[in-house]
XYZ file of C-alpha atoms in Angstrom:
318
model
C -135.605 183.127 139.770
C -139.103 183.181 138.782
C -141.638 186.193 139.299
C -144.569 183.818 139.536
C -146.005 183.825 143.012
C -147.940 180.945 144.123
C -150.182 181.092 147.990
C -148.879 179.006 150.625
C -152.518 177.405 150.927
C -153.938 176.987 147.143
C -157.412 175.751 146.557
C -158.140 172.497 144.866
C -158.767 171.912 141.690
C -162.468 172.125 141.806
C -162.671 175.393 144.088
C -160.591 176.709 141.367
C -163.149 175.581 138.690
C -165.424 176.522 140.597
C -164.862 180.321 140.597
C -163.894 180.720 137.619
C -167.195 179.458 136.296
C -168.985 181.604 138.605
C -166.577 184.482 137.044
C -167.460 183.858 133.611
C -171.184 183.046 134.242
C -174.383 185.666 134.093
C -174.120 188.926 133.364
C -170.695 190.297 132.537
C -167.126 188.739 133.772
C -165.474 188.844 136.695
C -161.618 189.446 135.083
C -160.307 189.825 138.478
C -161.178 186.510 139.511
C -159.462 185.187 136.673
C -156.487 186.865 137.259
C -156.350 185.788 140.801
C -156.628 182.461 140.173
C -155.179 181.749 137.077
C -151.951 184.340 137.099
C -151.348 182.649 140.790
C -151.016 178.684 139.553
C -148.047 177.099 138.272
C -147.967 174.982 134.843
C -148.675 171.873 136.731
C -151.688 173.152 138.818
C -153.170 174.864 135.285
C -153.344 171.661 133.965
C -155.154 170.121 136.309
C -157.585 173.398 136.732
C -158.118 172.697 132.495
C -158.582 168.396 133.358
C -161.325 169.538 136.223
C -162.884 172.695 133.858
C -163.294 170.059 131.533
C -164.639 167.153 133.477
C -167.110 169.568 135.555
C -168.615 171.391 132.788
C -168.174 169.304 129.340
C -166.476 172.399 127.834
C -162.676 173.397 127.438
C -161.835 176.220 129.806
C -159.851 177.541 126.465
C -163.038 178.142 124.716
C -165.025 179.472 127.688
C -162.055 181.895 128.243
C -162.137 182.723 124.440
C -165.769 183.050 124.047
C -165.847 185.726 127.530
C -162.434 187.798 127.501
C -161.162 190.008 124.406
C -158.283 192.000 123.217
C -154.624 191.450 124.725
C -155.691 190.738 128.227
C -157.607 187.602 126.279
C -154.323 186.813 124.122
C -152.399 186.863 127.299
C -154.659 184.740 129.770
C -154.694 181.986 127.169
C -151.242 181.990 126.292
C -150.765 181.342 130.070
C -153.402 178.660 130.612
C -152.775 176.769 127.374
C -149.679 174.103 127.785
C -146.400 175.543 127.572
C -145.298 173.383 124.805
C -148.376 173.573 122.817
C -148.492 177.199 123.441
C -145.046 177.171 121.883
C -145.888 175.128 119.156
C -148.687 177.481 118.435
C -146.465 180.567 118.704
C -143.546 178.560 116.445
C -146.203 177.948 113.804
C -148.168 181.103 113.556
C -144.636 182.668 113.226
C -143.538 180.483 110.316
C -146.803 181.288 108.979
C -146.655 184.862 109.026
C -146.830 186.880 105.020
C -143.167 188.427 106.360
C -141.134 186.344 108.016
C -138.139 188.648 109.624
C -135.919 189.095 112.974
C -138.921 189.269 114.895
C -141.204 186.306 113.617
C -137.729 184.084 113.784
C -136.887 184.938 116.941
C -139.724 183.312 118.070
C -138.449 179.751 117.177
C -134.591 180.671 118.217
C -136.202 181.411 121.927
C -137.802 177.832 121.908
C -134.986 176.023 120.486
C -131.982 177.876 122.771
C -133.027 179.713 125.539
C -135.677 176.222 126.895
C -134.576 173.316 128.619
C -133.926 170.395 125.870
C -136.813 168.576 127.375
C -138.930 171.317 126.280
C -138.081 171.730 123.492
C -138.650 167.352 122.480
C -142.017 168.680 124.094
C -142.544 171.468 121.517
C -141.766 169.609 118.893
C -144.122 166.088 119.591
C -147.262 169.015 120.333
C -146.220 170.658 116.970
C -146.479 167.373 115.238
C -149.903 166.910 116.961
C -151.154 170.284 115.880
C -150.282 170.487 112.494
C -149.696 167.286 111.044
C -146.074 167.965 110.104
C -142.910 168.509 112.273
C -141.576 171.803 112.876
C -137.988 171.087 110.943
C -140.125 170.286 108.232
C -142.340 173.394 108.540
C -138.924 175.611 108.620
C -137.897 174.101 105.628
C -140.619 175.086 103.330
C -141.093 178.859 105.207
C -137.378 179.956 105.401
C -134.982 180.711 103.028
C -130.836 179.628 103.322
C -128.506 180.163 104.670
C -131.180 180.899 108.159
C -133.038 177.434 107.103
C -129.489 175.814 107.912
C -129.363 177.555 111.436
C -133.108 176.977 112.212
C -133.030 173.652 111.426
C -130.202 173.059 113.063
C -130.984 174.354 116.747
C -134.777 173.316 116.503
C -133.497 169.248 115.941
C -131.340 169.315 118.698
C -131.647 166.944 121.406
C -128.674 168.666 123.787
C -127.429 167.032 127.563
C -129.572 168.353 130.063
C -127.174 168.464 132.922
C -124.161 171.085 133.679
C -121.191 169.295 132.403
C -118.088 171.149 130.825
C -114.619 170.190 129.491
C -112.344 173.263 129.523
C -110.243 171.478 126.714
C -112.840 170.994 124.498
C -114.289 174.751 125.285
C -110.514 175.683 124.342
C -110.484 173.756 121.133
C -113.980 174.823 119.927
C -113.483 178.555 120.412
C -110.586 178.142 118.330
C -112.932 176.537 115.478
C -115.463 179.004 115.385
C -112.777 182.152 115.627
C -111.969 180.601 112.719
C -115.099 180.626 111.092
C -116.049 183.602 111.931
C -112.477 185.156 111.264
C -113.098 183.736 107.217
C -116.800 184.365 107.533
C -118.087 180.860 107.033
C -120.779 181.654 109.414
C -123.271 178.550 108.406
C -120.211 176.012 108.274
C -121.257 172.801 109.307
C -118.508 172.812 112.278
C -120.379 176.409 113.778
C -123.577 174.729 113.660
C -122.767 170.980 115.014
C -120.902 173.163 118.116
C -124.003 175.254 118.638
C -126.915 172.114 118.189
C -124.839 169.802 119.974
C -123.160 170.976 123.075
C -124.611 171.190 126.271
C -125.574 175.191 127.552
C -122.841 174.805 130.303
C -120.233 173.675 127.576
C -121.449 176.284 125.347
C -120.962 179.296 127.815
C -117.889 177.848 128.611
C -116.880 178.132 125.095
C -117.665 181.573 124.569
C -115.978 182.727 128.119
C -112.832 180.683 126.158
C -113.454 182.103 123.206
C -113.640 186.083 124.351
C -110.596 185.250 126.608
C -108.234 183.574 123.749
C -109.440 186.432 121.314
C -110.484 189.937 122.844
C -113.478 190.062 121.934
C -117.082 188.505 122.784
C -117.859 186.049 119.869
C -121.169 188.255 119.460
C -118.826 191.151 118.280
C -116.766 189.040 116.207
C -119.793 188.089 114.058
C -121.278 191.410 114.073
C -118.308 192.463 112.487
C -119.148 190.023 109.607
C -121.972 192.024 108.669
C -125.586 193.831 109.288
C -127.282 191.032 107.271
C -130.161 188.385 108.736
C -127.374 185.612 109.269
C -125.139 187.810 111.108
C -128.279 188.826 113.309
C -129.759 185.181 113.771
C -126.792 183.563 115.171
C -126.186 186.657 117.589
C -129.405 185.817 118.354
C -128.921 182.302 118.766
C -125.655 183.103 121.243
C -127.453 185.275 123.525
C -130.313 183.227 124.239
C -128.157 180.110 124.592
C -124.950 182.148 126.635
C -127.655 185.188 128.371
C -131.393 184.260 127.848
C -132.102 186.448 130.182
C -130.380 189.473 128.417
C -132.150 188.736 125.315
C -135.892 188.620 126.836
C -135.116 192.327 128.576
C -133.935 193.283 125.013
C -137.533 191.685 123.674
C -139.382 193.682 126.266
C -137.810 197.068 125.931
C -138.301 196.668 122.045
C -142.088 195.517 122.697
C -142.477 199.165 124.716
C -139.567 201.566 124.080
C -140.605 203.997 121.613
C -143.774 205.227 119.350
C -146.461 202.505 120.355
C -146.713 198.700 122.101
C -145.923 195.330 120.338
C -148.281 193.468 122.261
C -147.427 190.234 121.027
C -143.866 190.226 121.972
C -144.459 192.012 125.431
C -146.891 189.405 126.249
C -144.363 186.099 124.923
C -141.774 187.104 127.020
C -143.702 187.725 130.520
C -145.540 184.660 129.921
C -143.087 182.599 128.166
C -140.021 183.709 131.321
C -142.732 184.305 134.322
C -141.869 180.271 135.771
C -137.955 180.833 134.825
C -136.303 183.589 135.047
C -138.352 186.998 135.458
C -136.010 187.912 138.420
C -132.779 187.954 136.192
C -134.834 189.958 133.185
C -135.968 192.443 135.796
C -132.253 192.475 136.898
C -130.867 193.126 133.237
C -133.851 195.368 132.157
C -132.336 197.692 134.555
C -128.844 197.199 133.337
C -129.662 197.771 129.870
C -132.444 200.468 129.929
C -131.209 201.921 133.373
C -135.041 202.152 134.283
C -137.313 199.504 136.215
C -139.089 197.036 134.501
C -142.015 197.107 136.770
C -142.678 201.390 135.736
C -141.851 200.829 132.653
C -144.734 197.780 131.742
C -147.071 199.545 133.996
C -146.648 202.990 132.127
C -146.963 201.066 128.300
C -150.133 198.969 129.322
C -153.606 199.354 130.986
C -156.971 197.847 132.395
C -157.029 194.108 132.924
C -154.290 193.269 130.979
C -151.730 195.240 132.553
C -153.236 193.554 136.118
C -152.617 190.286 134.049
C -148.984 191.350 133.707
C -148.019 192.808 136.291
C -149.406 189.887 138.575
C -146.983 187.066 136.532
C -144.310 189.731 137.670
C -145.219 189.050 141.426
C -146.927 192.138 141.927
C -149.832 192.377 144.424
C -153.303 193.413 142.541
């Protein structure tokens, strides 16, 4: 359900290198080249267009791209050639790093730790080790305060079954545990948290299909009738992007461009973060939720080379 669209016939590896060097050489640089190539190859052919950059010219394509592109068309273009797990590692740690660290800098590590495959995620975490020198639990720890630390923590360290697996009977029995929680508001219990780090995604959205059919209502209500606080809103979080990632990236993009001004950041984390996933089902939900198309409305909120950028990881035609 990816946007991404990939030719039939794609170059090699060296014709690739080979026009984007002749895009960012002499006088001025060709961006359209660079979109055209890059915003048209999948993670694995990236890689081997930065392995050939690199062997050709004895320079990281990263740099060269740094050094000749600016603003958020640059931001974007090297989010998208830079390796998705150190590109999340780099996103997880300038978030943590941020002066104020609220919804929208933590969301960033609740998308990488429950809305990515659990391979990913191991990924994130041995490039975030690399990086920095320290692992990313550790990194949580000292940047976020309880009861979130607990949660955080919690999803970031798991190591969850990869294939779809589900046991209606223990669905049944773990909806009844976390109605209870949430019924006596013990949100960050220890049971909540080893049910949502633990369980596989197909066992989990089993769970909360039990859980909504045993008691009424979606488990997301439940807890936002806990409270308006930051736990209440982190482990919504955490639900959607474990039971609807999809749902929560639309949410992410109609924040980033609904209303006065653009959060560039976030429109740009989602596209590029969802464009080899599941851009198809966000386009599909962006409509639900906003009752407007996702296409117009990213087109109408963005401009110049960066909106081509865009709008090209959404399949479009430039």
């Amino acid at each position: 359900m990816a946007t991404l669209r990939v030719p039939e016939v794609v170059p090699s590896p060296t014709q690739d290198c080979e026009k984007l060097r002749d895009a960012v050489q002499g006088l001025g640089t060709d961006e359209k080249a660079i979109i055209r190539i890059l915003g048209q190859r999948n993670a694995s052919q990236r890689k081997k267009i930065r392995e050939t950059y690199q062997q050709l010219y004895k320079e990281p394509l990263i740099d060269r791209l740094n050094s000749e592109l600016s603003g958020d068309f640059r931001k974007a273009v090297i989010l998208w050639t830079t390796d998705p797990p150190e590109r999340d590692a780099k996103l997880a740690n300038e978030a943590l790093k941020a002066k104020k660290k609220g919804m929208k800098q933590l969301q960033v590590i609740v998308e990488i730790a429950c809305a990515s495959s659990p391979n990913h995620l191991q990924e994130v975490r041995q490039a975030y080790c690399s990086l920095f020198d320290c692992s990313l639990e550790e990194d949580i720890v000292s940047a976020v305060s309880q009861p979130l630390r607990k949660i955080l923590v919690a999803v970031a360290s798991s190591y969850r079954y990869d294939k779809e697996l589900v046991d209606m009977n223990v669905a049944d029995s773990e909806a009844a545990k976390l109605h209870e929680a949430i019924k006596s508001n013990k949100l960050d219990q220890d049971d909540v948290l080893l049910i949502l780090s633990t369980r596989n995604f197909h066992q989990l959205r089993a769970t909360f299909a039990c859980y909504k059919q045993s008691f009424g209502n979606s488990i997301k209500q439940d807890i936002k009738s806990c409270g308006k606080g930051d736990l209440e809103s982190l482990l919504r979080m955490v639900i959607k992007c474990i039971d609807t990632p999809e749902k929560h990236f639309a949410e992410v993009i109609g924040a980033a461009i609904i209303g006065f001004g653009t959060d560039e950041d976030s429109l740009t984390r989602a596209i590029v973060a969802r464009a080899e996933i599941d851009t198809m089902k966000i386009r599909g939900e962006y409509f639900n939720v906003f009752k407007t198309n996702l296409d117009g409305a990213v087109t109408g909120d963005t401009s110049g080379d960066y909106k081509d950028f865009l709008m090209t990881l959404l399949g479009a035609r430039i």
